[in-house]
mmCIF file of C-alpha atoms and ligand atoms in Angstrom:
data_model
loop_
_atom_site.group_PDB
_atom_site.id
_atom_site.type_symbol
_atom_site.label_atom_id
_atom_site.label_comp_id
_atom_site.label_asym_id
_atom_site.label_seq_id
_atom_site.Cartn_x
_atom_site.Cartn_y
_atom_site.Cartn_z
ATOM 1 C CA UNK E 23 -7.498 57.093 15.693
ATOM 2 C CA UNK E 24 -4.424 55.389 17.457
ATOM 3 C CA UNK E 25 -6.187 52.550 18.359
ATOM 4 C CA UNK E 26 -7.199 52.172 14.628
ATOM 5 C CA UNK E 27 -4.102 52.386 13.740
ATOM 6 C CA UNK E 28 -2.410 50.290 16.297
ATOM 7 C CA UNK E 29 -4.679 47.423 15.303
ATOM 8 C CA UNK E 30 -4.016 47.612 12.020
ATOM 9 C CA UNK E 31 -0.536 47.198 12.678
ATOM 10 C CA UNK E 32 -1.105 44.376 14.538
ATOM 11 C CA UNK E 33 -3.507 43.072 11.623
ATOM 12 C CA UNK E 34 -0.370 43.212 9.095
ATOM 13 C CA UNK E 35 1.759 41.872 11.454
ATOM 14 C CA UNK E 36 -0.547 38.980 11.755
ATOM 15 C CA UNK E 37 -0.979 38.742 8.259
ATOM 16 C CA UNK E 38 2.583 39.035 7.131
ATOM 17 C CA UNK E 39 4.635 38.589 10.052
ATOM 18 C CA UNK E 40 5.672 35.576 11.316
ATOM 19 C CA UNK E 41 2.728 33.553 9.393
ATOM 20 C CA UNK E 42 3.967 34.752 5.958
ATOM 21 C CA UNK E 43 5.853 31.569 4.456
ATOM 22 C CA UNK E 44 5.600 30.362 0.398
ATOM 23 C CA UNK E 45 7.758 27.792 -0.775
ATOM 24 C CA UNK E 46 9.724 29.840 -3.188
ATOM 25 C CA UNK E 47 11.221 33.359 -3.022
ATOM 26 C CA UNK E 48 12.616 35.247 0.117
ATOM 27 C CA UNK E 49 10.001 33.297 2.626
ATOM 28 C CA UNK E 50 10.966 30.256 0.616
ATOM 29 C CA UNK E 51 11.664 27.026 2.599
ATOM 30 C CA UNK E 52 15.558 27.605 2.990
ATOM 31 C CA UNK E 53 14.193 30.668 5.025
ATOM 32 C CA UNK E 54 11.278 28.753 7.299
ATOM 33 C CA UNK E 55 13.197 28.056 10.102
ATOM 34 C CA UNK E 56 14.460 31.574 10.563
ATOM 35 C CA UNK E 57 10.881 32.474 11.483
ATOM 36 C CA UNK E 58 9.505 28.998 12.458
ATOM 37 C CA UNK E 59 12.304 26.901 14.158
ATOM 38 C CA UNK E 60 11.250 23.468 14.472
ATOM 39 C CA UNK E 61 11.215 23.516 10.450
ATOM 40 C CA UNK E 62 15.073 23.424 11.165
ATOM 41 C CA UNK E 63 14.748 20.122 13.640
ATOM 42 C CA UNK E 64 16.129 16.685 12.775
ATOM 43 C CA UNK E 65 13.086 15.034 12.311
ATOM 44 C CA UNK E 66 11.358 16.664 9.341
ATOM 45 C CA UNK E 67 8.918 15.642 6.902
ATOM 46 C CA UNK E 68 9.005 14.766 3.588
ATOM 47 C CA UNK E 69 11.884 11.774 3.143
ATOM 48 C CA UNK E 70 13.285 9.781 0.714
ATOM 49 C CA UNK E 71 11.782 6.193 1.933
ATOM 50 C CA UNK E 72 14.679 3.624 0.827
ATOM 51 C CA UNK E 73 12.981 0.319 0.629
ATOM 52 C CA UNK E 74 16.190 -1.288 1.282
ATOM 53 C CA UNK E 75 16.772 0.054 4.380
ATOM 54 C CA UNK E 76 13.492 -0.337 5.702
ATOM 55 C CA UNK E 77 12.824 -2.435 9.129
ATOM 56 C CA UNK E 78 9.833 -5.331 8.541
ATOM 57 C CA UNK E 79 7.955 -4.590 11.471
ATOM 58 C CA UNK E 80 5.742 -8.172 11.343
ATOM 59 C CA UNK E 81 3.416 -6.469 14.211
ATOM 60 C CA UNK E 82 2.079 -3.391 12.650
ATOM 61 C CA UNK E 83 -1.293 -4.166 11.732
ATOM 62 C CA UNK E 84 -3.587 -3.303 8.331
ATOM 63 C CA UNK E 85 -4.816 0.089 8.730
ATOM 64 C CA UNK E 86 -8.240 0.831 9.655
ATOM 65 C CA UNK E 87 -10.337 3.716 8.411
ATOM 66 C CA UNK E 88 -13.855 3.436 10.620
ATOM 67 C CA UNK E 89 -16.968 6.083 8.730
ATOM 68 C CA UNK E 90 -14.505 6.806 5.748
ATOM 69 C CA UNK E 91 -17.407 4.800 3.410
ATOM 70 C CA UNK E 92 -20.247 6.349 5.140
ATOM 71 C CA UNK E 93 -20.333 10.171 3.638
ATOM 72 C CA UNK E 94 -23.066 10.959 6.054
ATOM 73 C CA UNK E 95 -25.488 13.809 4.838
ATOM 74 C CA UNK E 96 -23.656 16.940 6.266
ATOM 75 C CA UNK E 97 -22.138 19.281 3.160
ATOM 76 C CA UNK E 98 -17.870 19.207 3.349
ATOM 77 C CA UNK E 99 -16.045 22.477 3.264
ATOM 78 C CA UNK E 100 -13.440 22.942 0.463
ATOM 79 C CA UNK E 101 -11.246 25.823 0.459
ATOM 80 C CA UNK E 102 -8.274 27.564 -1.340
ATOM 81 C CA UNK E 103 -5.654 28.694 1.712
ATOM 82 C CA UNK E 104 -3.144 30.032 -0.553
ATOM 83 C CA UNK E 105 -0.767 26.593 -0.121
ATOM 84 C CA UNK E 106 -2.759 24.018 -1.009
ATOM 85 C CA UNK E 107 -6.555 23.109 -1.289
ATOM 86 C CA UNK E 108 -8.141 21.452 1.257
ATOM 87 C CA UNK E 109 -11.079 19.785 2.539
ATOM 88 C CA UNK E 110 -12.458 19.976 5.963
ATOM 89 C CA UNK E 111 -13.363 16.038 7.112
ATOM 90 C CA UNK E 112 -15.846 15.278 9.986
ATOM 91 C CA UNK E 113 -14.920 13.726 13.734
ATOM 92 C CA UNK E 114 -16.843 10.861 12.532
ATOM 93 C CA UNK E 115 -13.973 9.475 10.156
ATOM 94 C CA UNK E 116 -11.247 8.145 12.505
ATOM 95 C CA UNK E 117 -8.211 5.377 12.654
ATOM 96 C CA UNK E 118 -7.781 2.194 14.575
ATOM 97 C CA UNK E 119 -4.550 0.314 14.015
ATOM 98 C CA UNK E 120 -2.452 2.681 15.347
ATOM 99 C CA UNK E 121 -0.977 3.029 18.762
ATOM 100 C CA UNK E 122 -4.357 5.544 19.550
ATOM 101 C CA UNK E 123 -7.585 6.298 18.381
ATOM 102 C CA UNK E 124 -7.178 9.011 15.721
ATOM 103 C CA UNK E 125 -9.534 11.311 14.222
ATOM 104 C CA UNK E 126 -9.890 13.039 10.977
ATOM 105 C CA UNK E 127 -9.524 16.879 10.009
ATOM 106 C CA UNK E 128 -9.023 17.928 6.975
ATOM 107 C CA UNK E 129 -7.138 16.488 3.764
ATOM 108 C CA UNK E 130 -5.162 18.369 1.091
ATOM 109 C CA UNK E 131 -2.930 18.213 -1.489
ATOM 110 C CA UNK E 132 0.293 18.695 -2.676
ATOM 111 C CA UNK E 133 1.682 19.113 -6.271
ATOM 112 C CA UNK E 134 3.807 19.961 -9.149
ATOM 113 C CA UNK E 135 4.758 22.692 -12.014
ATOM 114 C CA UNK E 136 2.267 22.614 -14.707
ATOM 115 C CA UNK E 137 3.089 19.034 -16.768
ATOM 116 C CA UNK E 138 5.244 18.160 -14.182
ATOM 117 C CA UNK E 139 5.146 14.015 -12.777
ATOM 118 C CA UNK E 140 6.541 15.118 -10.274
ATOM 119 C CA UNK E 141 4.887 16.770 -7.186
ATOM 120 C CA UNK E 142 4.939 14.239 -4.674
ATOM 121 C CA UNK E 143 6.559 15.088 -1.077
ATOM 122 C CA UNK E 144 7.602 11.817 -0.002
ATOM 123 C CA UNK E 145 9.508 9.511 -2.632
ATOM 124 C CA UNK E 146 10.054 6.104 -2.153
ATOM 125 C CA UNK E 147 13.413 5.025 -3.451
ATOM 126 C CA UNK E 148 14.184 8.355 -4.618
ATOM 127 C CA UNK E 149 11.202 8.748 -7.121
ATOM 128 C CA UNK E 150 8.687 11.177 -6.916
ATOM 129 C CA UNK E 151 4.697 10.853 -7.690
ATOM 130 C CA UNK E 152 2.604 13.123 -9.778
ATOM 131 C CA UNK E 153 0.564 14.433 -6.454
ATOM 132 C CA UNK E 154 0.145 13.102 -2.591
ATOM 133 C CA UNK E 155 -3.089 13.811 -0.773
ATOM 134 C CA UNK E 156 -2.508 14.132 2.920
ATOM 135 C CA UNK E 157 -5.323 12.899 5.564
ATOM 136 C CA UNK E 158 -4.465 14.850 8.744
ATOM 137 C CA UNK E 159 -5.956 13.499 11.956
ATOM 138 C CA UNK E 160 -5.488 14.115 15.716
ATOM 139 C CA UNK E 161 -5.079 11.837 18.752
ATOM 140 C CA UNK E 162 -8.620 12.209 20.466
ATOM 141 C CA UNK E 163 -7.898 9.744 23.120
ATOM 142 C CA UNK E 164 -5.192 12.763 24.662
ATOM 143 C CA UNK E 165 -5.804 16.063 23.377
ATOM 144 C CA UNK E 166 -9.081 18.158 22.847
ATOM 145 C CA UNK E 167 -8.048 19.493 19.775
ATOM 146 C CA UNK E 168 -6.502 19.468 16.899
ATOM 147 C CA UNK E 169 -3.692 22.767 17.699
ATOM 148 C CA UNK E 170 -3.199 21.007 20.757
ATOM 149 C CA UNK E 171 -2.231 18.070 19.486
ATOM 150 C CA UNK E 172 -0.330 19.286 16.438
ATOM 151 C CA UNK E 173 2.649 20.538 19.214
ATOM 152 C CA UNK E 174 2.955 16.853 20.849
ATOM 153 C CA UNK E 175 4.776 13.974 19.702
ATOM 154 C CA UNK E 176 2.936 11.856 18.112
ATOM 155 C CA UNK E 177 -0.190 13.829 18.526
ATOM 156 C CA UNK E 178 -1.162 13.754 14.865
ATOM 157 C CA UNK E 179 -1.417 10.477 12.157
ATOM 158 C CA UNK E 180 -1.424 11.496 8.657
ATOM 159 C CA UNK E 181 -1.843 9.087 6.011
ATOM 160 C CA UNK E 182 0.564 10.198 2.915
ATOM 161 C CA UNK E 183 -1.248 8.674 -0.469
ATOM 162 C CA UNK E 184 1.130 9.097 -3.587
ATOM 163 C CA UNK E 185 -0.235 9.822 -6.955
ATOM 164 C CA UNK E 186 0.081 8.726 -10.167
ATOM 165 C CA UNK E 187 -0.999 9.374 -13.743
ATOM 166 C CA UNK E 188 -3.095 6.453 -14.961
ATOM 167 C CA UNK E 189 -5.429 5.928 -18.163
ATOM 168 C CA UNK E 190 -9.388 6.571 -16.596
ATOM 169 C CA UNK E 191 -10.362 9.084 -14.656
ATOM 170 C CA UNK E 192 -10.969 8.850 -10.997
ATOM 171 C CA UNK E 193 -14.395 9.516 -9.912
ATOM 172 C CA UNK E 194 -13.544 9.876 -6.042
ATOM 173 C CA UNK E 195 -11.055 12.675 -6.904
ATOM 174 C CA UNK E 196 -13.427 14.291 -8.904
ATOM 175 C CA UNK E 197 -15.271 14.954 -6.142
ATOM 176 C CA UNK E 198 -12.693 17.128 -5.075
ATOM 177 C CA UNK E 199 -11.132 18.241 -8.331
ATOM 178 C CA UNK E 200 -14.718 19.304 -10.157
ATOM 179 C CA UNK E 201 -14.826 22.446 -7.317
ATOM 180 C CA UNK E 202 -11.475 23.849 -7.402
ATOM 181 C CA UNK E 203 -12.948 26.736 -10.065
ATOM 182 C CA UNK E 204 -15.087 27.632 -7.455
ATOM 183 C CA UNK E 205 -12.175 28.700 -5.160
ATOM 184 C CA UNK E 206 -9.363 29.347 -7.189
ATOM 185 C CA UNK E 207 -8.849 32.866 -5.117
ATOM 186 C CA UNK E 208 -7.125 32.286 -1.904
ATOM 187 C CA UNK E 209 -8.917 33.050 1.192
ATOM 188 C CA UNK E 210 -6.964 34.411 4.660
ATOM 189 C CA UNK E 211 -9.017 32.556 6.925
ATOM 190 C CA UNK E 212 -12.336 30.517 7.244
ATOM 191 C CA UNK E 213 -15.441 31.285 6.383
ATOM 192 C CA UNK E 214 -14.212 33.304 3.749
ATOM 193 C CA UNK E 215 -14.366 32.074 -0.556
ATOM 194 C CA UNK E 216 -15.299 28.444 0.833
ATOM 195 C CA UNK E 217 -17.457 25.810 -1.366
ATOM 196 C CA UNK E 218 -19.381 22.865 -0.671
ATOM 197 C CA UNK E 219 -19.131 19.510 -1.449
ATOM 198 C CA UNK E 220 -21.393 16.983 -1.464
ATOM 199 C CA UNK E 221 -20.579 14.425 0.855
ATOM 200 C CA UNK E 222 -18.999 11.012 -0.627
ATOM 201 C CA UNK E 223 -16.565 8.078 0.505
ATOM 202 C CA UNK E 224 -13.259 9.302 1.347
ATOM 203 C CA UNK E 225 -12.189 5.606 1.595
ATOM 204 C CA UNK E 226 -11.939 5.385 -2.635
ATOM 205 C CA UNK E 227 -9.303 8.232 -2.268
ATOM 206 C CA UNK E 228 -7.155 5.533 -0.687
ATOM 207 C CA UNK E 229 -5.151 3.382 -2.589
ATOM 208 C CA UNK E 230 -6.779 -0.654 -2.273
ATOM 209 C CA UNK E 231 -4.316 -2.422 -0.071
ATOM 210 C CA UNK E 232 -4.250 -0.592 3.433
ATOM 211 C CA UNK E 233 -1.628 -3.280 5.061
ATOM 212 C CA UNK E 234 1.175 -2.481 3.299
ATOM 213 C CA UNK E 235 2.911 0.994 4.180
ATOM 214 C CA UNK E 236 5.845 2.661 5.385
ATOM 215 C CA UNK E 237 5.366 4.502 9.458
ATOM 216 C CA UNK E 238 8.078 7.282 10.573
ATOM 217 C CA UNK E 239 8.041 9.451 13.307
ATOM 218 C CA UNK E 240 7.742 12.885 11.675
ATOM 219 C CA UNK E 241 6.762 16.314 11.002
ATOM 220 C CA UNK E 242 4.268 18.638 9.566
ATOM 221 C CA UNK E 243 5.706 19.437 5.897
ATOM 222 C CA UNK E 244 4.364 23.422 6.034
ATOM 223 C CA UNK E 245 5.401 25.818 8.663
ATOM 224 C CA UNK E 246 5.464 25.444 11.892
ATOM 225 C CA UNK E 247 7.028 21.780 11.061
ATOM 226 C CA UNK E 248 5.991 20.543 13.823
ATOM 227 C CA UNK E 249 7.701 17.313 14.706
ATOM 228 C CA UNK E 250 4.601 15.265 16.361
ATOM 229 C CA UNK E 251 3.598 13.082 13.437
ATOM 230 C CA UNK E 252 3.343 9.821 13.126
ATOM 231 C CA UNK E 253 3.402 9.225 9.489
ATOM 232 C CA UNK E 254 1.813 6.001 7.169
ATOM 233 C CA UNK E 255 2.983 6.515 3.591
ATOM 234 C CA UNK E 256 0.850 3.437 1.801
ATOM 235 C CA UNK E 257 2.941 1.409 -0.695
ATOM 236 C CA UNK E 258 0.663 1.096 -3.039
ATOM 237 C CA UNK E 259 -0.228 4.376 -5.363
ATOM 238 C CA UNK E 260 -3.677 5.196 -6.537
ATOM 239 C CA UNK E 261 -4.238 6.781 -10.018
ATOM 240 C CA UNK E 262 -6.001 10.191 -11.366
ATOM 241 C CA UNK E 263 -6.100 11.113 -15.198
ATOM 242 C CA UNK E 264 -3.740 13.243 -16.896
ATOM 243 C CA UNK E 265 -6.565 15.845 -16.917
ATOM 244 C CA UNK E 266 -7.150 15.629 -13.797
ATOM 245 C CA UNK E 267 -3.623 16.353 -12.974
ATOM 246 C CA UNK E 268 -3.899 19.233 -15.484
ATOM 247 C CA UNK E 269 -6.854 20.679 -13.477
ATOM 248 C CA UNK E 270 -5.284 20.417 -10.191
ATOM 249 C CA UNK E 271 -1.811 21.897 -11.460
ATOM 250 C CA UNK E 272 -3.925 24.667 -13.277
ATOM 251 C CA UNK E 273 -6.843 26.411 -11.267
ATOM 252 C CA UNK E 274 -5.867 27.743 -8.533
ATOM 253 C CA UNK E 275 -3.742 30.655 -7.416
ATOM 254 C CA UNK E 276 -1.667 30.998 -4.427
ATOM 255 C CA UNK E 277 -2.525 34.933 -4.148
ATOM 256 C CA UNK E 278 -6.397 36.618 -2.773
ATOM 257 C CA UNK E 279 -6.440 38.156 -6.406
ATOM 258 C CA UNK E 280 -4.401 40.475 -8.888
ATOM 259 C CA UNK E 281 -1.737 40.123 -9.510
ATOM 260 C CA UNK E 282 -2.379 36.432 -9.246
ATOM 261 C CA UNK E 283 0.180 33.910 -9.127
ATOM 262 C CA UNK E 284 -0.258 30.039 -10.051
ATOM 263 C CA UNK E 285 -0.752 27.648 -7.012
ATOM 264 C CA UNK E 286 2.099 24.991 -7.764
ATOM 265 C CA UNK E 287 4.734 23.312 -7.216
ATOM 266 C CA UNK E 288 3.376 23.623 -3.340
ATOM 267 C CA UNK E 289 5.902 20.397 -1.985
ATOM 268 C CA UNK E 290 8.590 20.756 0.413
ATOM 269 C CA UNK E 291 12.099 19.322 -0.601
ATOM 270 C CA UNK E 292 13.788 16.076 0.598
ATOM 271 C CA UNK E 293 14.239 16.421 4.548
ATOM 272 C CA UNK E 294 17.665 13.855 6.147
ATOM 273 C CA UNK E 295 16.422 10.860 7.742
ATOM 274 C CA UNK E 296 18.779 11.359 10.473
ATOM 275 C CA UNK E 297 19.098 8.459 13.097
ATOM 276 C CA UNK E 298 15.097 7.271 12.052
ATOM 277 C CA UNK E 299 14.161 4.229 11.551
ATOM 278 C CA UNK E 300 11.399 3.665 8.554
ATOM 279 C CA UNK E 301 9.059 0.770 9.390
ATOM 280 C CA UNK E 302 7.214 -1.423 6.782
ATOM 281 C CA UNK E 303 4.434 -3.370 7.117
ATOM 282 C CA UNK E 304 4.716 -5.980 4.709
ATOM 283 C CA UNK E 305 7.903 -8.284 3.785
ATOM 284 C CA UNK E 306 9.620 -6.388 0.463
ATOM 285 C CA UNK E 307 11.065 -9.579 -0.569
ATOM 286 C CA UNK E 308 7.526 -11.155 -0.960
ATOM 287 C CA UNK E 309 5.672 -8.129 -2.795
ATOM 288 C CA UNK E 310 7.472 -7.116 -4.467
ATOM 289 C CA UNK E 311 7.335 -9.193 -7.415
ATOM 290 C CA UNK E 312 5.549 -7.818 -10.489
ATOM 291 C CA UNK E 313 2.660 -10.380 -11.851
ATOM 292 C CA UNK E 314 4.957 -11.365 -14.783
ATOM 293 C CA UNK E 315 7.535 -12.279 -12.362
ATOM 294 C CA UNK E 316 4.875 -13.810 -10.639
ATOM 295 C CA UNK E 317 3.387 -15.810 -13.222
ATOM 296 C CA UNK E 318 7.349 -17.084 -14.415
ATOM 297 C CA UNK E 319 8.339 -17.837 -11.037
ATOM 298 C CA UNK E 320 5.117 -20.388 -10.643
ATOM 299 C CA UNK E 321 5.803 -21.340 -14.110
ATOM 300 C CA UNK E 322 9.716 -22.491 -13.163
ATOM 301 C CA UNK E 323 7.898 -23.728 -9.968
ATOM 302 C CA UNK E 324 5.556 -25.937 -11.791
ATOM 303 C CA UNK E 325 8.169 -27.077 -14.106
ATOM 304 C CA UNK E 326 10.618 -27.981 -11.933
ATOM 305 C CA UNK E 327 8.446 -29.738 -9.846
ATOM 306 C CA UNK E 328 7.424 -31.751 -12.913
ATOM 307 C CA UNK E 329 11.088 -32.546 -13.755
ATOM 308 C CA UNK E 330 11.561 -33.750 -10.244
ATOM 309 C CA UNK E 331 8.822 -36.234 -10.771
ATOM 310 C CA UNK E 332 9.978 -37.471 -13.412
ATOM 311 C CA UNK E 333 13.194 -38.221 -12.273
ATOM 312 C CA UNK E 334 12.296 -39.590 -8.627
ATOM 313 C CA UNK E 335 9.443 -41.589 -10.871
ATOM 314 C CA UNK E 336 12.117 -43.196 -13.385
ATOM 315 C CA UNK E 337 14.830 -43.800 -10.521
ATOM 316 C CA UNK E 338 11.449 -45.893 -8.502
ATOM 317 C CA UNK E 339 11.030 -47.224 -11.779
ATOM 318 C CA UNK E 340 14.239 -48.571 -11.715
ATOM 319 C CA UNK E 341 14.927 -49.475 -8.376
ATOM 320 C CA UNK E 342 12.121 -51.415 -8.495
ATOM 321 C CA UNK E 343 12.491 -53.499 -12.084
ATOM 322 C CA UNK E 344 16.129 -54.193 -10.374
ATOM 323 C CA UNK E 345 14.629 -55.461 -7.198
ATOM 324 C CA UNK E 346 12.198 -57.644 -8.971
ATOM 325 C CA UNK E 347 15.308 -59.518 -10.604
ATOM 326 C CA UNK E 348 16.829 -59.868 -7.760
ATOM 327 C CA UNK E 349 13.933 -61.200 -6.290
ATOM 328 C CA UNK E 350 13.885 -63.309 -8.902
ATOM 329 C CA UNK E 351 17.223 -64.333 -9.105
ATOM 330 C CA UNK E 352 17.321 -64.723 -5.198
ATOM 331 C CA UNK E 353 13.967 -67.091 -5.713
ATOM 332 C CA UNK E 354 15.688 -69.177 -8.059
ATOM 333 C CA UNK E 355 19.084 -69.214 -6.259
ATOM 334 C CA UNK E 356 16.765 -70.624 -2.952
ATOM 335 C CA UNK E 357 14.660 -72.749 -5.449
ATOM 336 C CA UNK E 358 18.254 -74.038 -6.504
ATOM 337 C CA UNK E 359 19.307 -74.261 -2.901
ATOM 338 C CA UNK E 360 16.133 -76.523 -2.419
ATOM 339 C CA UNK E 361 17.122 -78.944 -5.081
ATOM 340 C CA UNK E 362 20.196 -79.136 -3.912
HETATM 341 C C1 NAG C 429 8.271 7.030 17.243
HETATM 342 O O1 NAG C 429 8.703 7.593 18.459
HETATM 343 C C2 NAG C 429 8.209 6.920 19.611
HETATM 344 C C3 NAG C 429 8.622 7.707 20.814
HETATM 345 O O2 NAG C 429 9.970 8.034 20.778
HETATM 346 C C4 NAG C 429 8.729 5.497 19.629
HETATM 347 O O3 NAG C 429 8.228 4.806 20.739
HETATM 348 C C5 NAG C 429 8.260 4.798 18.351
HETATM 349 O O4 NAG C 429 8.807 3.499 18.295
HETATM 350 C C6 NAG C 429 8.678 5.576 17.117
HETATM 351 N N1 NAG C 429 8.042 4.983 15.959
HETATM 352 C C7 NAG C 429 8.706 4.675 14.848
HETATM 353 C C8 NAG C 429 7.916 4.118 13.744
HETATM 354 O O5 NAG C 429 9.906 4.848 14.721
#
């Protein structure tokens, strides 16, 4: 009987002690680092990424996703954790490019109010995306796992993909997206309310151009914050529907079940940038040119350069009718000199 009880004590502790954290409300994240202290460090995830004060770091390679196109035939493991959904990704997807090897975990998501554009966690010149998806892997090369890792600097890569609203629908996030009805219950730990999914190529969930982004040293964005990430937000955005938005914003609930309370708005606020420096890839300057501004600038280009023709064509043009009467006039002063 004591021992029943006494481990049911330490059940609800474990269930609602120190682990209990939501992003609003009296466990909200102004409270996190009461109960989880590193959330309170000086090198926290999300930031604002300014592109202006950005370092051009001409070394830091295009990113390489290795088995992200081949799904292989193994089923993945969705599930509803009560802060976000996510999807549990095989050893066999990993990253080269970066300072280790890196393997994959899991992805998730992060987003918005219902109807809300904004949901993003990181924001690059102080505007936030619809949605980011998160790809969480763990340096393989040093630690055995992933928890091991996740406490030691730079023991974890995650690749931050921001979100947009766009016109078609996007058939890789549909993957994802078509399942969430099947868990929209949140489940305390796996296996618990899990689906399936098929697999399929995690590489279309990133956005097209992998060698331009934006690498920080930071943390984990949920509790315990941990500061051992090194992040790659990509610069490019990739695009889901409006519904698909809608059904992400929509389905699922953050609670196991009544009362039940909507799964949004699950992104952590703004974190100071502190003394970091935030590395880009790619030259701003250069890309950052729309096509119209593109397409005017090699306009004035080819204009110019048509001008300049001209005039260095007439001027020869001249020069060379003015040499050919001197010439002339030279010939016939000599021819002159002859006579005489
Ligand atoms: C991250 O921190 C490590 C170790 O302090 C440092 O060597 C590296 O240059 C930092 N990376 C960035 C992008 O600031």
């Amino acid at each position: 009987m004591f021992f029943t009880l006494l481990l049911q004590v330490i059940w609800i502790l474990a269930a609602f002690g120190d682990e209990h954290w939501t992003y609003e409300g009296p466990h909200g994240q102004d409270h996190w680092p009461a109960s989880f202290p590193e959330c309170g460090g000086s090198a926290q995830s999300p930031i604002n990424i300014q592109t202006s004060s950005v370092t051009f770091d001409s070394e830091l390679p295009a990113l390489q996703p290795h088995g992200y196109d081949q799904p292989g035939t193994k089923l993945l493991e969705l599930h509803n954790n009560g802060h976000t959904v996510q999807l549990s990704l095989p050893p066999t997807l990993y990253l080269e490019g970066l300072p280790q090897k890196y393997v994959a975990v899991q992805l998730h998501l992060h987003w918005g109010q219902k109807g809300s554009l904004m949901g993003s966690e990181h924001q690059i010149n102080s505007k936030a995306a619809a949605a980011e998806l998160h790809i969480v892997h763990y340096d393989s090369d040093s630690y055995d796992s992933l928890s091991e890792a996740a406490k030691s600097p730079q023991g974890l890569a995650v690749l931050g993909i921001l979100i947009e609203v766009g016109e078609t629908e996007n058939p890789a996030y549909e993957h994802i997206l078509s399942h969430l009805h099947e868990i929209r219950y949140k489940v305390r730990s796996p296996p618990g309310q899990m689906t399936s999914v098929p697999p399929f190529s995690v590489k279309e969930l990133l956005p097209p151009v992998l060698a331009q982004y934006f690498r920080y040293n930071g943390s984990l964005t949920t509790p315990p914050c941990y500061q051992s990430v090194l992040w790659t937000v990509f610069s490019q955005k990739v695009q889901i529907s409006k519904e698909q938005l809608e059904k992400l914003q929509e389905t699922l609930f953050s609670t196991e079940k009544e009362p039940s309370q909507s799964l949004v708005q699950n992104y952590r606020v703004l974190q100071p940038l502190n003394q970091r420096t935030v590395l880009a890839s790619f030259n701003q300057d250069e890309s950052s040119y729309t096509t119209g501004e593109m397409l005017s600038l090699g306009l004035g280009i080819l204009i110019g350069s048509v001008c300049l023709l001209l005039v260095v064509y007439f001027i020869t043009k001249k020069i060379q009718k003015k040499k050919s009467r001197n010439e002339k006039s030279v010939g016939f002063t000599s021819a002159h000199a002859t006579v005489e």
